């Protein structure tokens, strides 16, 4: 009786244990996936799992003895061979811990990538590149002579030429202001250059500036009016080559600048009548280069006078100013890059160069540290973003206005720049005024530009134009995190397809993984590309570096978000199906 009582008590205890296990199993199925994965199943849990399957079978009509026999069978097999039960137990435990990884795809290849023509600096659409205004701007122009005269009394310039026939000739000394006058392409436009050189090689050199302007006028304005010369067909290597390469005969280089003054009727420049040149068959550029290298003052003055006569002969043609035909031809191809750079350099050298010390007044390592992007870098940005005559360009932190002015001159776009510091903002306004005057001298037209002084984060004009902007430039290389964060919300107003170009990224690079932490971030609307700028294209470093182009791609974000949400839904369905189905891949 004692044995039967013991067996009865054991059977009752066993039923109580099984009941507790069933309640525990029901509770486990309602727990999260993470809690189950973090709980390592024990040997008893494995046995219990087998018993759950058996008990499920008994409810369907399986005998109790069969149930007990089957429940003890795994234990026997586990003692002899544990391979198969462990494999089934591992498959039964859900292995999903997260949804499928989703990455933001880059769509920069389908929009915003520059074409070959854009890389050549050409506009996307035809535009008006010429002006009908007269070129007489002498009253307001800051000329080369004005700049040098300001510093001669300070002893910053020295003689550049002398008279080899008269050693006692003092006419080329700084105090006597030796000078030449060069006519520009437009009517009544000319500029005076002093034949002096700076003692400091980094200061403005009027003779070098004179040389560059002469070559630009002759190469891109005068020769392009030839009836047989095609636009931009002149070899740049011939135009800017050393003196030795300027000695070839005009017959061997019909498109060379060395043939400018040739009276040969078979020359491609024969459309310039002989009556326009009273001098014999002389190579004007060769004479100019020889005088410059030998420092022969009288020869230099004579060479510039002959070149000036040739230019004036085209301006005074009975049919009208022939040189103004070139800007009209540029309406389809864009103003040549050499002419754009010459106008920019002339303006900068006369406006910013003499006041460069004002730009050095800032706190080190602050957001107000001044730095410039070189013209070649700006041209790359214009090409990459497809800036055109119908575009609106914003420059936040515009400094002296270089970028905005080049963009509007090169493409004809409308431009707006804002600068917080007094010195650079004042120089920007001066540059804007002087560049307009110089464009008139060259006979070309620039787009509309507005350069303002103020705080980019609070200026109402910035907020007004942001939604209309096509390209926004932010030179944030040394901006503080607080300033960058203050700018980011403003970009939410940008239209689809607009670009933000910066030296530091406002958003992660494209193809980043989408997670709960960044899926709702405001920067998710950007498709970001990282590019390399070349050495020497920024003022603060001689090396190369990276910059970032952010393209507003809300459609790409929408597609990526849908993929992310669908991935999460699939994950939830799979996880629930595995647990609710009893934890078997076969169910």
Short mmCIF file of N, CA, C and O in Angstrom, two decimals, residues 205-329:
data_model
loop_
_atom_site.label_atom_id
_atom_site.label_comp_id
_atom_site.label_asym_id
_atom_site.label_seq_id
_atom_site.Cartn_x
_atom_site.Cartn_y
_atom_site.Cartn_z
N UNK A 205 50.63 93.27 -60.93
CA UNK A 205 51.61 93.56 -61.97
C UNK A 205 50.89 94.09 -63.21
O UNK A 205 50.25 93.33 -63.93
N UNK A 206 50.94 95.39 -63.47
CA UNK A 206 50.20 95.95 -64.60
C UNK A 206 50.69 95.49 -65.96
O UNK A 206 49.90 95.39 -66.90
N UNK A 207 51.97 95.19 -66.10
CA UNK A 207 52.50 94.75 -67.40
C UNK A 207 51.99 93.35 -67.72
O UNK A 207 51.60 93.06 -68.86
N UNK A 208 51.99 92.47 -66.75
CA UNK A 208 51.45 91.13 -66.95
C UNK A 208 49.96 91.20 -67.28
O UNK A 208 49.46 90.49 -68.16
N UNK A 209 49.22 92.06 -66.58
CA UNK A 209 47.79 92.23 -66.83
C UNK A 209 47.56 92.75 -68.24
O UNK A 209 46.65 92.27 -68.94
N UNK A 210 48.37 93.70 -68.69
CA UNK A 210 48.28 94.23 -70.06
C UNK A 210 48.48 93.11 -71.07
O UNK A 210 47.73 93.00 -72.06
N UNK A 211 49.48 92.27 -70.84
CA UNK A 211 49.78 91.17 -71.76
C UNK A 211 48.60 90.20 -71.87
O UNK A 211 48.20 89.81 -72.97
N UNK A 212 48.04 89.81 -70.73
CA UNK A 212 46.93 88.86 -70.74
C UNK A 212 45.70 89.43 -71.44
O UNK A 212 45.00 88.72 -72.17
N UNK A 213 45.44 90.70 -71.24
CA UNK A 213 44.28 91.32 -71.88
C UNK A 213 44.46 91.41 -73.39
O UNK A 213 43.52 91.18 -74.16
N UNK A 214 45.65 91.75 -73.83
CA UNK A 214 45.93 91.82 -75.28
C UNK A 214 45.68 90.47 -75.93
O UNK A 214 45.01 90.37 -76.98
N UNK A 215 46.20 89.42 -75.35
CA UNK A 215 46.03 88.09 -75.93
C UNK A 215 44.55 87.69 -75.95
O UNK A 215 44.08 87.09 -76.91
N UNK A 216 43.82 88.01 -74.89
CA UNK A 216 42.41 87.64 -74.85
C UNK A 216 41.62 88.39 -75.92
O UNK A 216 40.76 87.80 -76.60
N UNK A 217 41.90 89.67 -76.10
CA UNK A 217 41.18 90.45 -77.12
C UNK A 217 41.48 89.93 -78.51
O UNK A 217 40.58 89.71 -79.33
N UNK A 218 42.77 89.71 -78.80
CA UNK A 218 43.14 89.29 -80.14
C UNK A 218 42.67 87.88 -80.45
O UNK A 218 42.23 87.59 -81.57
N UNK A 219 42.73 86.99 -79.47
CA UNK A 219 42.38 85.60 -79.74
C UNK A 219 40.88 85.39 -79.84
O UNK A 219 40.39 84.69 -80.72
N UNK A 220 40.11 86.00 -78.95
CA UNK A 220 38.69 85.68 -78.86
C UNK A 220 37.78 86.73 -79.46
O UNK A 220 36.62 86.47 -79.70
N UNK A 221 38.28 87.93 -79.69
CA UNK A 221 37.43 88.97 -80.24
C UNK A 221 37.79 89.29 -81.69
O UNK A 221 36.96 89.20 -82.58
N UNK A 222 39.06 89.60 -81.94
CA UNK A 222 39.44 90.07 -83.26
C UNK A 222 39.41 88.96 -84.29
O UNK A 222 38.77 89.09 -85.34
N UNK A 223 40.07 87.83 -84.01
CA UNK A 223 40.16 86.77 -85.01
C UNK A 223 38.82 86.09 -85.26
O UNK A 223 38.57 85.58 -86.34
N UNK A 224 37.93 86.09 -84.28
CA UNK A 224 36.64 85.43 -84.46
C UNK A 224 35.74 86.18 -85.41
O UNK A 224 34.70 85.69 -85.81
N UNK A 225 36.13 87.41 -85.78
CA UNK A 225 35.35 88.16 -86.76
C UNK A 225 35.77 87.85 -88.19
O UNK A 225 35.17 88.35 -89.13
N UNK A 226 36.81 87.01 -88.34
CA UNK A 226 37.26 86.64 -89.68
C UNK A 226 36.18 85.85 -90.40
O UNK A 226 35.47 85.05 -89.84
N UNK A 227 36.04 86.08 -91.67
CA UNK A 227 35.03 85.38 -92.46
C UNK A 227 35.34 83.90 -92.60
O UNK A 227 34.45 83.09 -92.83
N UNK A 228 36.60 83.51 -92.43
CA UNK A 228 36.99 82.13 -92.61
C UNK A 228 37.32 81.44 -91.30
O UNK A 228 37.42 80.22 -91.26
N UNK A 229 37.50 82.17 -90.23
CA UNK A 229 37.85 81.57 -88.94
C UNK A 229 36.61 81.11 -88.23
O UNK A 229 35.61 81.82 -88.16
N UNK A 230 36.64 79.87 -87.69
CA UNK A 230 35.53 79.35 -86.90
C UNK A 230 35.71 79.74 -85.44
O UNK A 230 36.82 79.87 -84.95
N UNK A 231 34.61 79.96 -84.73
CA UNK A 231 34.73 80.30 -83.29
C UNK A 231 35.54 79.26 -82.53
O UNK A 231 35.37 78.07 -82.69
N UNK A 232 36.45 79.78 -81.70
CA UNK A 232 37.28 78.94 -80.82
C UNK A 232 38.15 77.96 -81.60
O UNK A 232 38.49 76.90 -81.10
N UNK A 233 38.52 78.30 -82.84
CA UNK A 233 39.36 77.40 -83.61
C UNK A 233 40.83 77.73 -83.47
O UNK A 233 41.68 77.01 -83.97
N UNK A 234 41.14 78.82 -82.79
CA UNK A 234 42.53 79.25 -82.66
C UNK A 234 43.22 78.42 -81.60
O UNK A 234 42.68 78.16 -80.53
N UNK A 235 44.41 77.98 -81.90
CA UNK A 235 45.15 77.15 -80.97
C UNK A 235 45.56 77.96 -79.75
O UNK A 235 46.23 78.97 -79.87
N UNK A 236 45.13 77.50 -78.59
CA UNK A 236 45.51 78.19 -77.37
C UNK A 236 47.01 78.07 -77.12
O UNK A 236 47.63 78.97 -76.58
N UNK A 237 47.58 76.95 -77.52
CA UNK A 237 49.02 76.78 -77.31
C UNK A 237 49.81 77.79 -78.14
O UNK A 237 50.85 78.27 -77.72
N UNK A 238 49.30 78.12 -79.31
CA UNK A 238 49.98 79.12 -80.12
C UNK A 238 49.78 80.51 -79.54
O UNK A 238 50.66 81.36 -79.58
N UNK A 239 48.59 80.74 -78.97
CA UNK A 239 48.28 82.06 -78.45
C UNK A 239 49.08 82.39 -77.20
O UNK A 239 49.47 83.53 -77.00
N UNK A 240 49.34 81.39 -76.36
CA UNK A 240 50.00 81.65 -75.09
C UNK A 240 51.37 80.96 -75.00
O UNK A 240 51.84 80.65 -73.92
N UNK A 241 51.97 80.72 -76.15
CA UNK A 241 53.26 80.05 -76.18
C UNK A 241 54.39 81.06 -76.01
O UNK A 241 54.19 82.26 -76.14
N UNK A 242 55.62 80.57 -75.71
CA UNK A 242 56.75 81.46 -75.54
C UNK A 242 57.10 82.18 -76.84
O UNK A 242 56.57 81.90 -77.90
N UNK A 243 58.04 83.11 -76.72
CA UNK A 243 58.44 83.93 -77.85
C UNK A 243 58.91 83.10 -79.02
O UNK A 243 58.63 83.41 -80.18
N UNK A 244 59.62 81.99 -78.77
CA UNK A 244 60.17 81.17 -79.84
C UNK A 244 59.10 80.62 -80.76
O UNK A 244 59.32 80.42 -81.95
N UNK A 245 57.91 80.33 -80.19
CA UNK A 245 56.84 79.76 -81.00
C UNK A 245 56.07 80.81 -81.78
O UNK A 245 55.23 80.49 -82.60
N UNK A 246 56.38 82.09 -81.53
CA UNK A 246 55.70 83.15 -82.24
C UNK A 246 56.46 83.60 -83.47
O UNK A 246 56.08 84.55 -84.13
N UNK A 247 57.52 82.88 -83.81
CA UNK A 247 58.36 83.28 -84.94
C UNK A 247 58.04 82.54 -86.21
O UNK A 247 58.66 82.78 -87.23
N UNK A 248 57.09 81.59 -86.18
CA UNK A 248 56.76 80.84 -87.38
C UNK A 248 56.06 81.74 -88.38
O UNK A 248 55.39 82.70 -88.02
N UNK A 249 56.19 81.41 -89.64
CA UNK A 249 55.63 82.24 -90.69
C UNK A 249 54.12 82.13 -90.73
O UNK A 249 53.56 81.09 -90.43
N UNK A 250 53.44 83.20 -91.14
CA UNK A 250 51.97 83.15 -91.21
C UNK A 250 51.46 82.11 -92.17
O UNK A 250 50.39 81.58 -91.99
N UNK A 251 52.22 81.80 -93.22
CA UNK A 251 51.76 80.82 -94.20
C UNK A 251 51.68 79.43 -93.63
O UNK A 251 50.90 78.60 -94.08
N UNK A 252 52.51 79.12 -92.60
CA UNK A 252 52.50 77.78 -92.02
C UNK A 252 51.48 77.63 -90.91
O UNK A 252 51.10 76.53 -90.57
N UNK A 253 51.04 78.74 -90.32
CA UNK A 253 50.03 78.71 -89.27
C UNK A 253 48.98 79.75 -89.59
O UNK A 253 49.01 80.87 -89.11
N UNK A 254 48.04 79.35 -90.42
CA UNK A 254 47.05 80.32 -90.89
C UNK A 254 46.13 80.79 -89.78
O UNK A 254 45.54 81.86 -89.88
N UNK A 255 45.98 79.98 -88.73
CA UNK A 255 45.11 80.40 -87.62
C UNK A 255 45.90 80.95 -86.45
O UNK A 255 45.35 81.23 -85.41
N UNK A 256 47.21 81.07 -86.59
CA UNK A 256 48.05 81.53 -85.50
C UNK A 256 47.90 83.03 -85.29
O UNK A 256 47.63 83.79 -86.21
N UNK A 257 48.10 83.46 -84.05
CA UNK A 257 48.05 84.88 -83.76
C UNK A 257 49.20 85.63 -84.40
O UNK A 257 49.17 86.85 -84.50
N UNK A 258 50.22 84.93 -84.88
CA UNK A 258 51.36 85.60 -85.50
C UNK A 258 50.99 86.21 -86.83
O UNK A 258 51.76 86.99 -87.39
N UNK A 259 49.85 85.86 -87.38
CA UNK A 259 49.45 86.37 -88.68
C UNK A 259 48.52 87.57 -88.57
O UNK A 259 47.94 88.00 -89.55
N UNK A 260 48.39 88.14 -87.38
CA UNK A 260 47.39 89.18 -87.19
C UNK A 260 47.62 90.39 -88.08
O UNK A 260 46.67 90.97 -88.60
N UNK A 261 48.85 90.82 -88.26
CA UNK A 261 49.11 92.04 -89.01
C UNK A 261 49.60 91.77 -90.41
O UNK A 261 50.09 92.66 -91.07
N UNK A 262 49.46 90.52 -90.86
CA UNK A 262 49.95 90.17 -92.18
C UNK A 262 49.12 90.85 -93.25
O UNK A 262 47.90 90.94 -93.18
N UNK A 263 49.77 91.35 -94.33
CA UNK A 263 49.11 91.96 -95.46
C UNK A 263 48.98 90.99 -96.61
O UNK A 263 48.59 91.38 -97.72
N UNK A 264 49.30 89.70 -96.34
CA UNK A 264 49.20 88.69 -97.38
C UNK A 264 47.74 88.45 -97.72
O UNK A 264 46.94 88.07 -96.88
N UNK A 265 47.34 88.64 -98.98
CA UNK A 265 45.95 88.52 -99.37
C UNK A 265 45.45 87.09 -99.31
O UNK A 265 44.26 86.86 -99.30
N UNK A 266 46.37 86.11 -99.26
CA UNK A 266 45.95 84.72 -99.18
C UNK A 266 45.72 84.26 -97.75
O UNK A 266 45.29 83.15 -97.52
N UNK A 267 46.04 85.12 -96.78
CA UNK A 267 45.87 84.75 -95.38
C UNK A 267 44.41 84.69 -95.01
O UNK A 267 43.58 85.42 -95.55
N UNK A 268 44.04 83.80 -94.06
CA UNK A 268 42.66 83.75 -93.58
C UNK A 268 42.20 85.07 -92.98
O UNK A 268 41.03 85.31 -92.86
N UNK A 269 43.14 85.92 -92.58
CA UNK A 269 42.79 87.22 -92.04
C UNK A 269 42.81 88.31 -93.12
O UNK A 269 42.89 89.49 -92.82
N UNK A 270 42.75 87.89 -94.37
CA UNK A 270 42.82 88.86 -95.45
C UNK A 270 41.60 89.74 -95.52
O UNK A 270 41.57 90.72 -96.25
N UNK A 271 40.53 89.37 -94.75
CA UNK A 271 39.33 90.21 -94.76
C UNK A 271 39.61 91.56 -94.12
O UNK A 271 38.86 92.50 -94.31
N UNK A 272 40.70 91.66 -93.32
CA UNK A 272 41.08 92.95 -92.77
C UNK A 272 41.83 93.71 -93.85
O UNK A 272 42.97 93.40 -94.18
N UNK A 273 41.22 94.74 -94.47
CA UNK A 273 41.82 95.42 -95.61
C UNK A 273 43.16 96.02 -95.28
O UNK A 273 43.45 96.40 -94.14
N UNK A 274 44.00 96.14 -96.31
CA UNK A 274 45.33 96.68 -96.12
C UNK A 274 45.29 98.12 -95.64
O UNK A 274 46.21 98.59 -95.00
N UNK A 275 44.20 98.83 -95.95
CA UNK A 275 44.13 100.23 -95.54
C UNK A 275 44.12 100.39 -94.02
O UNK A 275 44.38 101.47 -93.50
N UNK A 276 43.81 99.29 -93.30
CA UNK A 276 43.73 99.38 -91.85
C UNK A 276 45.11 99.38 -91.20
O UNK A 276 45.22 99.61 -90.02
N UNK A 277 46.12 99.04 -91.91
CA UNK A 277 47.45 98.97 -91.32
C UNK A 277 48.42 99.78 -92.15
O UNK A 277 48.66 99.48 -93.31
N UNK A 278 48.95 100.83 -91.55
CA UNK A 278 49.92 101.66 -92.25
C UNK A 278 51.34 101.16 -92.04
O UNK A 278 52.28 101.67 -92.64
N UNK A 279 51.52 100.18 -91.17
CA UNK A 279 52.85 99.66 -90.89
C UNK A 279 53.19 98.55 -91.88
O UNK A 279 52.31 97.95 -92.48
N UNK A 280 54.49 98.25 -92.06
CA UNK A 280 54.88 97.15 -92.94
C UNK A 280 54.48 95.82 -92.35
O UNK A 280 53.92 95.74 -91.25
N UNK A 281 54.78 94.73 -93.08
CA UNK A 281 54.41 93.39 -92.65
C UNK A 281 55.24 93.01 -91.42
O UNK A 281 56.34 92.51 -91.51
N UNK A 282 54.68 93.27 -90.24
CA UNK A 282 55.39 93.06 -88.98
C UNK A 282 54.57 92.16 -88.08
O UNK A 282 53.35 92.27 -88.02
N UNK A 283 55.21 91.27 -87.38
CA UNK A 283 54.52 90.42 -86.42
C UNK A 283 54.36 91.20 -85.12
O UNK A 283 55.30 91.39 -84.36
N UNK A 284 53.13 91.65 -84.87
CA UNK A 284 52.91 92.54 -83.73
C UNK A 284 53.15 91.85 -82.40
O UNK A 284 53.77 92.43 -81.49
N UNK A 285 52.65 90.64 -82.25
CA UNK A 285 52.83 89.96 -80.97
C UNK A 285 54.29 89.60 -80.72
O UNK A 285 54.76 89.64 -79.57
N UNK A 286 54.99 89.27 -81.79
CA UNK A 286 56.42 88.97 -81.61
C UNK A 286 57.17 90.22 -81.17
O UNK A 286 58.04 90.16 -80.29
N UNK A 287 56.83 91.36 -81.75
CA UNK A 287 57.46 92.61 -81.35
C UNK A 287 57.11 92.96 -79.90
O UNK A 287 57.96 93.43 -79.13
N UNK A 288 55.87 92.69 -79.52
CA UNK A 288 55.45 92.96 -78.14
C UNK A 288 56.21 92.07 -77.16
O UNK A 288 56.72 92.55 -76.13
N UNK A 289 56.33 90.79 -77.47
CA UNK A 289 57.03 89.87 -76.57
C UNK A 289 58.52 90.19 -76.49
O UNK A 289 59.13 90.11 -75.42
N UNK A 290 59.10 90.57 -77.63
CA UNK A 290 60.53 90.91 -77.62
C UNK A 290 60.78 92.13 -76.74
O UNK A 290 61.73 92.15 -75.94
N UNK A 291 59.94 93.14 -76.85
CA UNK A 291 60.12 94.34 -76.05
C UNK A 291 59.94 94.04 -74.57
O UNK A 291 60.66 94.58 -73.71
N UNK A 292 59.01 93.16 -74.24
CA UNK A 292 58.77 92.82 -72.83
C UNK A 292 59.96 92.06 -72.25
O UNK A 292 60.36 92.33 -71.10
N UNK A 293 60.53 91.15 -73.00
CA UNK A 293 61.64 90.35 -72.49
C UNK A 293 62.95 91.14 -72.44
O UNK A 293 63.78 90.90 -71.55
N UNK A 294 63.14 92.05 -73.35
CA UNK A 294 64.38 92.85 -73.35
C UNK A 294 64.24 94.11 -72.50
O UNK A 294 65.21 94.85 -72.34
N UNK A 295 63.03 94.38 -72.00
CA UNK A 295 62.75 95.56 -71.19
C UNK A 295 63.06 96.86 -71.94
O UNK A 295 63.51 97.84 -71.36
N UNK A 296 62.79 96.81 -73.21
CA UNK A 296 63.01 97.98 -74.07
C UNK A 296 61.75 98.85 -74.02
O UNK A 296 60.72 98.53 -74.63
N UNK A 297 61.81 99.97 -73.29
CA UNK A 297 60.67 100.83 -73.09
C UNK A 297 60.09 101.42 -74.37
O UNK A 297 58.88 101.27 -74.64
N UNK A 298 60.90 102.09 -75.19
CA UNK A 298 60.36 102.66 -76.43
C UNK A 298 59.77 101.59 -77.35
O UNK A 298 58.75 101.83 -78.00
N UNK A 299 60.40 100.42 -77.42
CA UNK A 299 59.88 99.35 -78.27
C UNK A 299 58.54 98.84 -77.73
O UNK A 299 57.63 98.51 -78.51
N UNK A 300 58.39 98.77 -76.42
CA UNK A 300 57.12 98.34 -75.83
C UNK A 300 56.01 99.33 -76.17
O UNK A 300 54.89 98.92 -76.55
N UNK A 301 56.28 100.60 -76.01
CA UNK A 301 55.26 101.60 -76.32
C UNK A 301 54.86 101.52 -77.79
O UNK A 301 53.67 101.58 -78.14
N UNK A 302 55.85 101.33 -78.69
CA UNK A 302 55.56 101.24 -80.11
C UNK A 302 54.73 100.00 -80.44
O UNK A 302 53.80 100.06 -81.25
N UNK A 303 55.04 98.87 -79.80
CA UNK A 303 54.31 97.63 -80.07
C UNK A 303 52.86 97.75 -79.63
O UNK A 303 51.94 97.33 -80.34
N UNK A 304 52.64 98.32 -78.45
CA UNK A 304 51.27 98.48 -77.96
C UNK A 304 50.49 99.44 -78.85
O UNK A 304 49.29 99.24 -79.12
N UNK A 305 51.15 100.48 -79.32
CA UNK A 305 50.47 101.43 -80.21
C UNK A 305 50.04 100.76 -81.51
O UNK A 305 48.95 101.03 -82.03
N UNK A 306 50.89 99.90 -82.07
CA UNK A 306 50.53 99.20 -83.31
C UNK A 306 49.36 98.23 -83.08
O UNK A 306 48.45 98.12 -83.90
N UNK A 307 49.39 97.51 -81.95
CA UNK A 307 48.28 96.61 -81.63
C UNK A 307 46.99 97.42 -81.44
O UNK A 307 45.91 97.02 -81.90
N UNK A 308 47.10 98.58 -80.79
CA UNK A 308 45.94 99.42 -80.58
C UNK A 308 45.38 99.93 -81.90
O UNK A 308 44.14 100.01 -82.08
N UNK A 309 46.25 100.26 -82.84
CA UNK A 309 45.78 100.71 -84.16
C UNK A 309 44.99 99.60 -84.85
O UNK A 309 43.97 99.86 -85.49
N UNK A 310 45.48 98.40 -84.76
CA UNK A 310 44.80 97.27 -85.39
C UNK A 310 43.41 97.07 -84.78
O UNK A 310 42.43 96.87 -85.50
N UNK A 311 43.33 97.13 -83.45
CA UNK A 311 42.03 96.95 -82.78
C UNK A 311 41.08 98.08 -83.16
O UNK A 311 39.90 97.84 -83.46
N UNK A 312 41.58 99.30 -83.18
CA UNK A 312 40.71 100.44 -83.53
C UNK A 312 40.24 100.37 -84.98
O UNK A 312 39.14 100.83 -85.30
N UNK A 313 41.06 99.80 -85.87
CA UNK A 313 40.64 99.69 -87.26
C UNK A 313 39.41 98.80 -87.41
O UNK A 313 38.56 99.04 -88.26
N UNK A 314 39.28 97.80 -86.57
CA UNK A 314 38.09 96.96 -86.59
C UNK A 314 36.91 97.66 -85.92
O UNK A 314 35.77 97.50 -86.34
N UNK A 315 37.18 98.44 -84.89
CA UNK A 315 36.11 99.15 -84.20
C UNK A 315 35.54 100.27 -85.06
O UNK A 315 34.35 100.59 -84.98
N UNK A 316 36.39 100.88 -85.90
CA UNK A 316 35.99 102.03 -86.71
C UNK A 316 35.60 101.64 -88.12
O UNK A 316 35.54 102.50 -89.01
N UNK A 317 35.34 100.37 -88.37
CA UNK A 317 34.96 99.94 -89.71
C UNK A 317 33.68 100.66 -90.15
O UNK A 317 32.77 100.88 -89.34
N UNK A 318 33.59 101.06 -91.43
CA UNK A 318 32.39 101.78 -91.92
C UNK A 318 31.09 101.01 -91.69
O UNK A 318 30.02 101.62 -91.52
N UNK A 319 31.15 99.68 -91.67
CA UNK A 319 29.94 98.88 -91.47
C UNK A 319 29.56 98.75 -90.00
O UNK A 319 28.52 98.18 -89.68
N UNK A 320 30.39 99.26 -89.11
CA UNK A 320 30.15 99.16 -87.68
C UNK A 320 31.28 98.44 -86.98
O UNK A 320 32.22 97.94 -87.61
N UNK A 321 31.20 98.37 -85.68
CA UNK A 321 32.23 97.72 -84.87
C UNK A 321 32.20 96.21 -85.10
O UNK A 321 31.30 95.51 -84.65
N UNK A 322 33.21 95.73 -85.84
CA UNK A 322 33.26 94.31 -86.18
C UNK A 322 33.50 93.45 -84.94
O UNK A 322 33.04 92.30 -84.86
N UNK A 323 34.19 94.00 -83.96
CA UNK A 323 34.52 93.21 -82.77
C UNK A 323 33.28 92.83 -81.97
O UNK A 323 33.32 91.87 -81.19
N UNK A 324 32.19 93.54 -82.13
CA UNK A 324 30.98 93.23 -81.39
C UNK A 324 30.20 92.07 -82.00
O UNK A 324 29.16 91.67 -81.46
N UNK A 325 30.69 91.55 -83.14
CA UNK A 325 30.04 90.37 -83.72
C UNK A 325 30.32 89.11 -82.91
O UNK A 325 29.50 88.19 -82.86
N UNK A 326 31.48 89.08 -82.28
CA UNK A 326 31.87 87.88 -81.52
C UNK A 326 30.93 87.62 -80.34
O UNK A 326 30.46 86.49 -80.16
N UNK A 327 30.62 88.62 -79.49
CA UNK A 327 29.70 88.33 -78.38
C UNK A 327 28.34 87.82 -78.83
O UNK A 327 27.72 87.01 -78.12
N UNK A 328 27.86 88.25 -79.99
CA UNK A 328 26.58 87.75 -80.48
C UNK A 328 26.70 86.28 -80.91
O UNK A 328 25.76 85.51 -80.76
N UNK A 329 27.87 85.91 -81.44
CA UNK A 329 28.08 84.51 -81.83
C UNK A 329 28.17 83.60 -80.61
O UNK A 329 27.91 82.40 -80.71
#
